[in-house]
Amino acid sequence: MNLTIIRRLVQVTAFIVFVYGIGLGGYYLADKFSSSLPALACAYDMYTADHCALISLQHQMDHRAAPVLASGGSLIDAFLPTLITMGTFALLLVILSKAFCGWICPLGFFQEVMNIIGQKLGFKQTESLSRKTVKKTRPIKWLMVIFLLFIFPLLTGFGLTGHEFGDPFCRICPSRILTTLATGDPKELVVDTSTTGYFIFSVIATFLFGLMMSIGLMVRQPFCRICPMLALNTLFKKIGLVRLVKDAKPRCVKCGLCAKACPMDIHEIHTDMDNKDVIYPDCTLCGRCVEFCPDKDVLKLKYAFLPVLSADPAYFKKRKKAQTQWEKITFFNTPKKGDK
Amino acid sequence: MKFKTLIFTTWLVLGSASHAELLWSPKADIWDKKLSPTEHEHNNGHTMQHGRNREKSFYLLGADQARVNFIAPDLSSHPIKEQPDNKFILPDTGMDNYHALIAGQVKENTIESTLRYVYMRGKPSGVSPNKLIKNPKLTLEIIPDPMVREHWRYYSQNKHAFIINYKQQPLKDSWVVMQTSNGTTLDGKTDNNGRVVFTIPDDFKNIKAGRRANQPAEFIVRTTHIDNNTTYRSNFTAPYNVNPSHWQSNSGGILALSLGFISGLVIMRRHNKKQISSKHSARKSS
């Protein structure tokens, strides 16, 4: 069993737990989970077993930080809940590091499923986005963090923007539509006509969801590239126990299979010849680069000091063969016996 | 059968109206007129968005030497300050989650009780709300099945179930009435598991677009049981909101999603064309 299959099993389990959690742990499970694990599924999903940290952060800006600052309160009083949330977030990151995105996130998993569907339907796959496109896209997630998680909610708390700006990221987050639809509830797949702001946000959200679905048929992880969760994970990447280590060899210069395998198109994983720690801000620790590295021990996925997977020529051959076989299977064309 | 239903329902509705019914209410006159915008509270007794740290208080209507209890999620009891006009200020227990507000009184052969769940802010209680909600608190108890979760509210048009327990056993074939402060009355009979389901009426008048533009109303679920010449009356009160479907359109959502989907296909088609042409030009130049 290769790493990708193990990862898929973890993703399916995580999806079931976090999207349909109450079916497993009781109706009020979220009350307990959301107090202890603040970085998972969407709060708008009535069946979820947890609440995403991003909604907490936005509400803390709107309902806590801004009112306390406006009434002349101290900074510590204003931002203490935020620090606590970030603290528990950091704790989660120690255990999972950025692997949350690649192994657990329900929206990340959905995008992988969309890409598989696209490939099976015969859509032309974009193996890698150009460096120029990747470079242009990368700052968006940081802008999302700054404006949608902090600035707009703070302005709302000060009474300078409408209430719809109190949790602007949640207003446009595709996970909100995905997880509610997954439970058979269409209440988030709506256009809201109550105010101009809500109307605009709801149109953006539903449009973005459709856009993500269709682009996801041909490009790997389109929304992950701009997701603020990825940016927040990056803030704590140094403290995570999951490590991606590179021991560059001269052959790396010509190879580049690792960058080709990377769903986030991190070209640096190929070009960086100096750094040992190769967890880049966009990395989701999916481990595909390690799987598709043909040279012994060049790339390693580790949990603390324990090796999880090391690049290995034999593994690479098997994995490559399995991938080729898998890609040959489409809805319109199944491989025949003897196909290589 | 229908005639019996009519008589019983009338008795449950008028019986309660003929004397002051013991019940918790966020405002003294909510069952007479609408809530004032400044004093309203919503989402099951807690102000969800603004003034979340504001002191919470409730009026105990129809009280005549009633005994009051306030129970935290860990089942600890907390004394409540009583103000003039049967107003009760809820103490800060320091615990997050639902708290039970209970009152009971005995009048001749009648035992009356009322129950309301209030969401209080504080540190995580560390226990499931089930511990409180399913823990027997009254002889005749109306148990929401389930109580709406955090971030959720009772909305009009939605179905909600309640279980009627008498001496900790489900009471089957018992008549239950739901009445709203907007003037609607519904009735239902419990099944073998003591369960009854109501669709919260969509009875708001002059609905405006947006949840915040509409004040929540109150509903009361009540039932009566007679045992050994003693009449037990019990009720459960909670706020409910206008269903957002009044200003949210699913067809609009599907349309916007479709437009997004098509746009994605167009973008990718252009992207692929560009890639092919750049590959061609690269080959030519080499």
XYZ file of C-alpha atoms in Angstrom:
626
model
C 0.000 0.000 0.000
C 1.539 3.325 -1.029
C 1.487 6.583 0.900
C -1.211 8.143 -1.287
C -3.619 5.291 -0.564
C -2.957 5.643 3.184
C -3.498 9.383 2.850
C -6.805 8.853 1.021
C -8.003 6.552 3.785
C -7.121 9.188 6.371
C -8.871 11.862 4.283
C -12.058 9.799 3.920
C -12.096 9.066 7.652
C -11.472 12.724 8.491
C -14.208 13.802 6.082
C -16.724 11.446 7.704
C -15.723 12.460 11.218
C -15.694 16.191 10.641
C -18.573 16.559 8.199
C -20.934 13.933 9.666
C -19.429 13.892 13.143
C -22.644 13.993 15.118
C -23.703 10.708 13.563
C -20.696 9.139 15.231
C -20.407 10.991 18.480
C -23.813 12.451 19.251
C -25.600 15.675 18.458
C -23.634 17.880 20.804
C -20.202 16.544 19.936
C -19.285 19.878 18.379
C -19.639 21.554 21.748
C -16.801 19.460 23.051
C -14.662 19.234 19.940
C -14.827 22.905 19.097
C -13.505 23.743 22.504
C -10.429 21.668 22.010
C -9.639 21.337 18.292
C -10.365 24.647 16.649
C -8.939 24.027 13.191
C -11.185 21.719 11.279
C -14.578 21.580 9.524
C -17.211 24.259 8.950
C -19.405 25.632 11.730
C -22.284 26.108 9.314
C -22.573 22.356 8.828
C -25.258 21.180 11.243
C -23.723 17.701 11.424
C -20.125 18.730 11.889
C -18.056 17.494 14.779
C -15.958 20.606 14.974
C -15.605 24.258 14.166
C -12.993 25.846 11.962
C -10.548 28.164 13.710
C -11.087 30.807 11.071
C -14.646 31.589 12.200
C -13.423 31.956 15.778
C -10.664 34.345 14.737
C -13.044 36.555 12.757
C -15.611 36.660 15.560
C -12.911 37.471 18.094
C -11.920 40.500 16.019
C -15.508 41.639 15.523
C -17.009 40.880 18.925
C -14.085 41.040 21.280
C -11.007 42.918 20.098
C -12.747 45.891 18.494
C -15.286 46.568 21.308
C -12.576 46.255 23.984
C -10.203 48.563 22.090
C -13.019 51.023 21.376
C -13.827 51.234 25.087
C -10.176 51.907 25.938
C -9.361 48.393 27.124
C -5.889 46.940 27.124
C -4.386 45.058 24.189
C -4.044 41.895 26.227
C -7.712 42.037 27.185
C -8.683 42.644 23.559
C -6.594 39.893 22.045
C -6.445 37.271 24.803
C -9.102 35.012 23.169
C -7.228 35.344 19.862
C -4.007 34.327 21.574
C -5.762 31.330 23.117
C -7.160 30.282 19.736
C -3.775 30.731 18.109
C -2.241 28.792 20.997
C -4.524 25.790 20.499
C -4.001 26.189 16.754
C -0.253 26.051 17.369
C -0.675 22.961 19.535
C -2.518 21.250 16.701
C 0.239 22.342 14.366
C 2.869 20.774 16.621
C 1.124 17.436 16.176
C 0.098 17.717 12.548
C 2.211 20.515 11.136
C 0.945 21.508 7.689
C -0.230 17.938 7.157
C -3.669 19.185 8.261
C -4.106 20.596 4.745
C -2.888 17.541 2.859
C -4.288 14.808 5.083
C -7.343 16.095 6.931
C -8.976 19.188 5.437
C -12.395 18.224 3.961
C -12.165 20.939 1.301
C -8.690 19.810 0.254
C -9.976 16.253 -0.071
C -12.959 17.431 -2.127
C -10.638 19.185 -4.560
C -8.566 16.029 -4.930
C -11.775 14.114 -5.669
C -12.772 16.724 -8.261
C -9.384 16.332 -9.920
C -9.762 12.548 -10.009
C -13.238 12.968 -11.554
C -11.797 15.373 -14.132
C -9.055 12.941 -15.017
C -11.502 10.039 -15.267
C -13.847 12.100 -17.425
C -10.966 12.720 -19.781
C -10.439 16.449 -19.120
C -7.004 17.601 -20.200
C -4.966 17.826 -17.007
C -2.682 20.762 -16.328
C 0.269 18.953 -14.786
C 1.925 22.070 -13.447
C 0.988 25.715 -13.447
C 3.617 28.078 -14.794
C 6.002 29.697 -12.335
C 4.541 33.065 -13.265
C 0.993 31.982 -12.369
C 2.167 30.359 -9.134
C 4.097 33.492 -8.178
C 1.085 35.688 -8.839
C -1.218 33.438 -6.816
C 0.928 33.002 -3.719
C 0.351 36.411 -2.037
C -3.457 36.057 -2.241
C -3.645 33.771 0.794
C -1.747 36.321 2.899
C -4.068 39.095 1.725
C -6.986 36.857 2.709
C -5.508 36.455 6.206
C -4.850 40.160 6.654
C -8.064 41.565 5.225
C -10.667 38.823 5.596
C -9.610 37.354 8.928
C -8.430 40.480 10.736
C -8.982 43.919 9.161
C -12.602 43.697 7.982
C -13.861 41.928 11.131
C -12.053 44.547 13.255
C -13.611 47.375 11.221
C -17.009 45.751 11.708
C -16.398 45.601 15.433
C -15.618 49.320 15.393
C -18.883 49.884 13.515
C -17.156 51.096 10.353
C -18.373 48.334 8.032
C -21.633 46.413 7.805
C -22.279 43.250 9.765
C -21.659 41.094 6.685
C -17.969 42.035 7.016
C -17.874 40.502 10.504
C -16.896 37.090 9.099
C -16.057 37.870 5.467
C -13.919 34.815 4.853
C -16.695 32.467 5.959
C -19.050 34.353 3.650
C -17.001 33.265 0.633
C -15.441 30.024 1.876
C -16.289 27.068 -0.394
C -16.149 24.728 2.605
C -19.304 26.355 3.930
C -21.209 25.306 0.814
C -19.464 21.961 0.468
C -19.972 20.642 3.981
C -23.600 21.740 4.221
C -24.400 20.278 0.802
C -22.631 17.077 1.825
C -25.183 16.708 4.606
C -28.050 17.292 2.186
C -28.664 20.821 3.381
C -28.847 23.407 0.568
C -29.258 26.423 2.849
C -25.789 27.814 2.089
C -26.127 27.430 -1.661
C -28.127 30.620 -1.854
C -28.131 34.165 -3.052
C -28.992 36.381 -0.107
C -30.965 39.486 -0.983
C -31.207 40.976 2.509
C -28.574 43.671 1.944
C -26.259 44.666 -0.905
C -23.289 43.358 1.079
C -24.842 39.960 1.748
C -25.959 39.790 -1.887
C -22.434 40.427 -3.164
C -20.847 38.001 -0.709
C -23.352 35.245 -1.506
C -22.887 35.680 -5.259
C -19.083 35.594 -4.840
C -19.331 32.494 -2.624
C -21.508 30.449 -4.958
C -19.640 31.649 -8.060
C -16.304 30.789 -6.421
C -17.572 27.346 -5.484
C -18.578 26.662 -9.099
C -15.266 28.064 -10.328
C -13.317 25.896 -7.887
C -15.231 22.795 -9.003
C -14.610 23.258 -12.717
C -10.993 24.406 -12.417
C -10.474 21.524 -9.978
C -11.367 19.107 -12.772
C -8.159 20.116 -14.547
C -5.874 21.759 -11.974
C -4.851 20.230 -8.666
C -5.957 22.004 -5.464
C -7.095 25.346 -6.977
C -8.556 26.818 -3.778
C -5.772 25.548 -1.483
C -3.418 27.926 -3.259
C -5.293 30.937 -1.864
C -6.604 29.428 1.388
C -5.806 31.436 4.533
C -5.575 28.204 6.525
C -2.459 27.339 4.537
C -1.011 30.744 5.379
C -1.791 30.342 9.084
C -0.245 26.879 9.083
C 2.873 28.426 7.597
C 3.228 30.719 10.619
C 3.770 27.679 12.811
C 5.583 25.361 10.419
C 8.813 25.524 12.383
C 7.254 23.941 15.449
C 5.553 21.013 13.703
C 6.703 17.459 14.307
C 6.108 16.424 10.689
C 9.198 17.332 8.689
C 10.051 17.237 5.011
C 13.803 16.961 4.599
C 15.930 17.156 1.457
C 19.449 15.895 1.023
C 20.149 17.270 -2.454
C 22.260 15.305 -4.915
C 23.766 16.624 -8.183
C 21.198 14.570 -10.141
C 18.413 16.734 -8.626
C 19.327 19.597 -10.991
C 18.193 17.657 -14.042
C 15.396 15.600 -12.500
C 12.504 17.736 -11.208
C 10.052 14.828 -10.767
C 9.339 15.992 -7.225
C 8.104 19.406 -8.437
C 6.040 17.714 -11.142
C 4.402 15.492 -8.544
C 3.663 18.411 -6.213
C -0.047 19.322 -6.312
C 0.796 22.850 -5.203
C 3.411 23.375 -7.935
C 6.217 24.225 -5.525
C 9.092 24.464 -7.970
C 11.542 25.246 -5.185
C 11.383 21.669 -3.948
C 13.317 20.844 -7.114
C 15.559 23.883 -7.430
C 16.554 24.345 -3.777
C 19.912 22.651 -3.360
C 20.987 24.181 -0.066
C 18.196 23.894 2.498
C 17.517 20.689 4.348
C 14.113 21.821 5.606
C 11.954 22.009 2.498
C 8.527 22.740 3.979
C 7.661 25.759 1.839
C 4.727 28.055 2.682
C 2.514 26.325 0.087
C 3.438 22.789 1.138
C 0.583 20.602 2.415
C 2.898 17.740 3.423
C 1.056 15.291 1.193
C 4.315 13.433 0.609
C 3.937 13.025 -3.152
C 7.357 14.582 -3.762
C 8.949 11.856 -1.614
C 6.966 9.153 -3.391
C 8.042 10.349 -6.822
C 11.701 10.991 -6.008
C 13.741 8.268 -7.745
C 16.954 8.766 -5.750
C 17.691 6.993 -2.502
C 17.043 9.138 0.613
C 17.073 12.469 -1.217
C 13.679 13.396 0.171
C 12.386 12.197 3.510
C 9.104 12.602 5.346
C 9.691 12.364 9.072
C 7.620 12.509 12.218
C 9.959 14.089 14.752
C 13.030 11.848 14.365
C 11.120 8.845 13.038
C 11.238 8.314 9.267
C 7.776 7.944 7.725
C 8.883 7.601 4.134
C 12.225 7.988 2.393
C 12.767 8.311 -1.317
C 13.658 4.941 -2.719
C 14.214 3.769 -6.310
C 12.244 0.542 -5.806
C 9.303 2.371 -4.230
C 9.473 4.966 -6.997
C 9.233 2.304 -9.716
C 6.237 0.656 -8.088
C 4.561 3.964 -7.425
C 5.126 5.213 -10.959
C 3.696 2.006 -12.377
C 0.654 2.218 -10.104
C 0.122 5.860 -11.112
C 0.336 5.041 -14.813
C -2.162 2.225 -14.397
C -4.472 4.471 -12.388
C -4.351 7.253 -14.958
C -5.205 4.830 -17.725
C -8.514 4.041 -16.065
C -11.119 6.494 -17.267
C -14.905 6.356 -17.436
C -14.650 5.784 -21.163
C -11.555 3.654 -21.388
C -10.538 0.900 -18.969
C -7.107 -0.729 -19.301
C -6.878 -4.082 -20.964
C -4.845 -6.985 -19.649
C -1.249 -6.580 -20.616
C -1.384 -2.755 -20.731
C 1.644 -1.208 -19.136
C -61.508 11.441 17.639
C -61.250 14.890 16.118
C -63.893 16.139 18.560
C -61.819 14.807 21.485
C -58.748 16.472 20.066
C -60.602 19.749 19.791
C -61.847 19.593 23.368
C -58.443 18.681 24.769
C -56.607 21.284 22.762
C -59.114 23.942 23.753
C -58.684 22.889 27.369
C -54.892 23.049 27.105
C -54.980 26.431 25.412
C -57.842 28.079 27.290
C -57.035 26.294 30.549
C -53.687 28.000 30.540
C -55.160 31.297 29.451
C -57.896 31.253 32.104
C -55.279 31.634 34.820
C -51.814 33.126 34.678
C -49.585 30.364 33.372
C -46.213 29.896 34.987
C -43.587 30.518 32.325
C -40.194 32.085 31.651
C -40.215 35.034 29.305
C -37.459 37.434 28.191
C -39.900 40.310 28.658
C -42.845 40.841 30.940
C -45.301 41.566 28.157
C -43.950 39.511 25.272
C -47.113 37.488 25.057
C -49.121 40.740 24.775
C -46.999 42.800 22.390
C -43.786 42.673 20.405
C -40.310 42.830 21.942
C -38.666 46.188 22.083
C -35.608 46.343 19.821
C -33.291 47.358 22.629
C -34.255 44.719 25.110
C -34.771 41.748 22.882
C -32.652 38.696 23.336
C -32.404 35.894 20.950
C -30.851 32.533 20.185
C -32.239 30.487 23.015
C -31.780 33.056 25.644
C -28.356 34.343 24.840
C -27.448 37.399 22.906
C -25.389 35.869 20.181
C -23.750 38.810 18.525
C -23.923 41.973 20.564
C -23.727 42.515 24.271
C -22.780 38.913 24.879
C -21.380 39.801 28.259
C -24.465 41.742 29.231
C -26.380 40.592 32.259
C -29.169 38.206 31.322
C -32.535 38.345 32.946
C -35.919 36.694 32.574
C -39.410 37.317 33.879
C -41.277 34.550 35.601
C -44.883 35.111 34.601
C -47.770 33.680 36.587
C -45.626 33.098 39.631
C -47.109 32.891 43.087
C -44.479 31.755 45.546
C -42.740 29.692 42.893
C -39.461 27.891 43.562
C -36.737 28.732 41.099
C -33.610 26.840 40.164
C -30.754 27.605 37.785
C -28.660 24.604 36.780
C -25.267 24.755 35.079
C -24.080 22.213 32.469
C -22.258 20.248 35.198
C -25.615 19.998 37.077
C -24.539 22.365 39.849
C -27.306 24.673 41.143
C -26.805 28.417 41.339
C -28.877 30.940 43.256
C -30.688 33.578 41.198
C -31.218 37.178 42.210
C -34.889 38.123 42.235
C -35.813 41.685 41.327
C -39.183 43.403 41.628
C -41.913 42.268 39.193
C -40.702 38.651 39.184
C -37.598 39.544 37.244
C -34.666 37.180 37.732
C -31.071 38.086 36.954
C -29.053 35.059 35.945
C -25.749 34.611 37.747
C -22.514 34.189 35.837
C -21.539 30.566 36.423
C -18.313 30.979 34.469
C -19.324 28.033 32.304
C -20.132 28.021 28.609
C -23.125 26.260 27.112
C -26.762 25.638 28.011
C -28.025 26.242 31.497
C -31.482 25.190 32.685
C -33.836 27.777 34.141
C -36.548 26.019 36.093
C -39.502 27.175 38.147
C -42.255 25.253 39.866
C -45.193 25.929 42.139
C -48.015 24.020 43.778
C -51.580 25.333 43.757
C -54.131 23.105 45.448
C -54.052 19.906 43.415
C -52.030 21.353 40.575
C -48.264 21.190 40.206
C -46.998 23.678 37.640
C -43.513 23.804 36.192
C -41.682 25.698 33.470
C -38.346 25.089 31.821
C -36.100 27.131 29.570
C -32.550 26.598 28.366
C -30.309 29.631 28.357
C -26.964 29.725 26.597
C -24.366 31.320 28.850
C -20.849 32.341 27.885
C -17.818 31.248 29.812
C -15.086 28.664 29.906
C -15.816 25.369 28.153
C -17.860 23.272 30.552
C -16.141 20.085 29.460
C -19.413 18.168 29.516
C -21.950 17.423 26.813
C -25.187 19.449 26.918
C -26.895 16.022 27.003
C -25.875 15.724 30.632
C -28.121 18.641 31.507
C -30.847 18.278 28.914
C -31.438 14.568 29.466
C -31.025 14.731 33.217
C -34.475 14.534 34.893
C -35.344 17.912 36.387
C -39.123 17.875 36.627
C -41.810 15.282 37.322
C -43.485 16.153 34.036
C -40.768 17.347 31.705
C -40.694 18.493 28.089
C -37.318 17.564 26.614
C -36.259 19.150 23.321
C -35.044 16.324 21.089
C -32.514 17.705 20.408
C -32.002 21.235 21.672
C -30.614 23.428 18.909
C -26.837 23.453 18.891
C -24.513 26.405 19.305
C -24.648 28.738 16.286
C -28.170 27.475 15.648
C -31.604 28.808 16.354
C -35.159 27.658 16.178
C -36.483 28.875 12.826
C -40.000 29.019 11.476
C -40.853 26.280 8.938
C -38.431 23.845 10.611
C -39.537 20.634 12.285
C -38.544 20.082 15.890
C -39.247 17.167 18.192
C -39.970 17.109 21.912
C -40.152 14.169 24.302
C -42.616 14.218 27.174
C -41.405 12.382 30.253
C -43.488 11.716 33.328
C -41.545 10.386 36.302
C -38.630 9.745 33.922
C -40.731 7.552 31.637
C -41.950 8.598 28.179
C -45.592 9.578 28.253
C -47.350 8.107 25.251
C -50.626 9.305 23.700
C -50.376 12.590 25.511
C -51.683 15.813 23.985
C -49.159 18.579 23.560
C -49.793 22.134 22.398
C -47.402 24.557 20.779
C -48.405 28.204 20.950
C -46.493 31.187 19.599
C -46.430 34.805 20.680
C -47.455 35.595 17.093
C -50.791 33.933 17.799
C -50.564 30.450 16.257
C -51.610 27.324 18.104
C -50.729 23.785 17.057
C -51.445 20.503 18.765
C -49.991 17.030 18.587
C -50.061 13.689 20.335
C -47.008 11.848 21.588
C -46.112 8.492 20.064
C -45.096 5.356 21.939
C -41.728 6.938 22.725
C -43.364 10.034 24.178
C -42.226 12.020 21.156
C -44.123 14.731 19.367
C -42.990 16.749 16.347
C -44.051 20.292 15.488
C -43.299 22.417 12.467
C -42.643 25.847 13.903
C -45.221 28.116 12.259
C -44.144 30.702 9.743
C -46.388 33.288 11.345
C -44.281 36.460 11.372
C -46.002 39.519 9.982
C -44.268 42.314 8.044
C -41.164 40.264 7.412
C -38.157 42.345 6.421
C -35.123 41.043 4.564
C -32.355 39.948 6.947
C -32.411 38.121 10.252
C -31.403 41.191 12.196
C -34.260 43.188 10.760
C -36.784 40.819 12.348
C -37.257 40.377 16.059
C -37.515 36.787 17.285
C -40.840 35.618 18.695
C -41.467 33.146 21.503
C -43.024 29.717 21.426
C -44.300 27.652 24.282
C -44.783 23.903 24.284
C -47.122 22.750 27.020
C -48.682 19.592 28.263
C -50.820 18.394 31.155
C -51.042 15.048 32.904
C -53.372 13.934 35.672
C -52.271 11.270 38.120
C -53.876 10.410 41.490
C -56.084 13.503 41.469
C -53.041 15.699 40.974
C -52.773 17.763 37.814
C -49.289 18.281 36.465
C -48.835 21.194 34.064
C -45.506 21.740 32.406
C -44.155 23.915 29.652
C -41.007 24.679 27.727
C -40.301 28.096 26.200
C -37.797 29.242 23.606
C -37.361 31.991 21.024
C -37.670 31.349 17.297
C -36.650 33.388 14.268
C -37.933 34.058 10.796
C -36.730 31.431 8.355
C -34.049 33.031 6.116
C -35.638 31.394 3.048
C -37.779 34.560 2.910
C -34.773 36.495 1.571
C -32.449 33.740 0.352
C -32.847 32.076 -3.007
C -31.585 28.572 -3.793
C -32.253 28.994 -7.511
C -30.128 32.167 -7.445
C -27.384 30.184 -5.723
C -27.523 27.413 -8.321
C -27.411 30.024 -11.097
C -24.324 31.734 -9.619
C -22.660 28.350 -9.080
C -23.380 27.379 -12.697
C -21.921 30.659 -13.933
C -18.808 30.037 -11.853
C -18.540 26.491 -13.191
C -18.834 27.625 -16.811
C -16.355 30.468 -16.217
C -13.868 27.929 -14.865
C -14.212 25.805 -17.972
C -13.710 28.877 -20.188
C -10.643 29.976 -18.189
C -9.100 26.526 -18.428
C -9.844 26.249 -22.147
C -8.032 29.543 -22.740
C -5.193 28.470 -20.456
C -4.758 25.181 -22.314
C -4.827 26.960 -25.700
C -2.155 29.370 -24.488
C -0.026 26.490 -23.255
C -0.295 24.702 -26.601
C 0.574 27.825 -28.586
C 3.541 28.620 -26.307
C 4.797 25.020 -26.730
C 4.496 25.375 -30.519
C 6.393 28.631 -30.535
C 9.074 27.140 -28.275
C 9.502 24.214 -30.707
C 9.728 26.563 -33.685
C 12.356 28.743 -32.022
C 14.419 25.668 -31.110
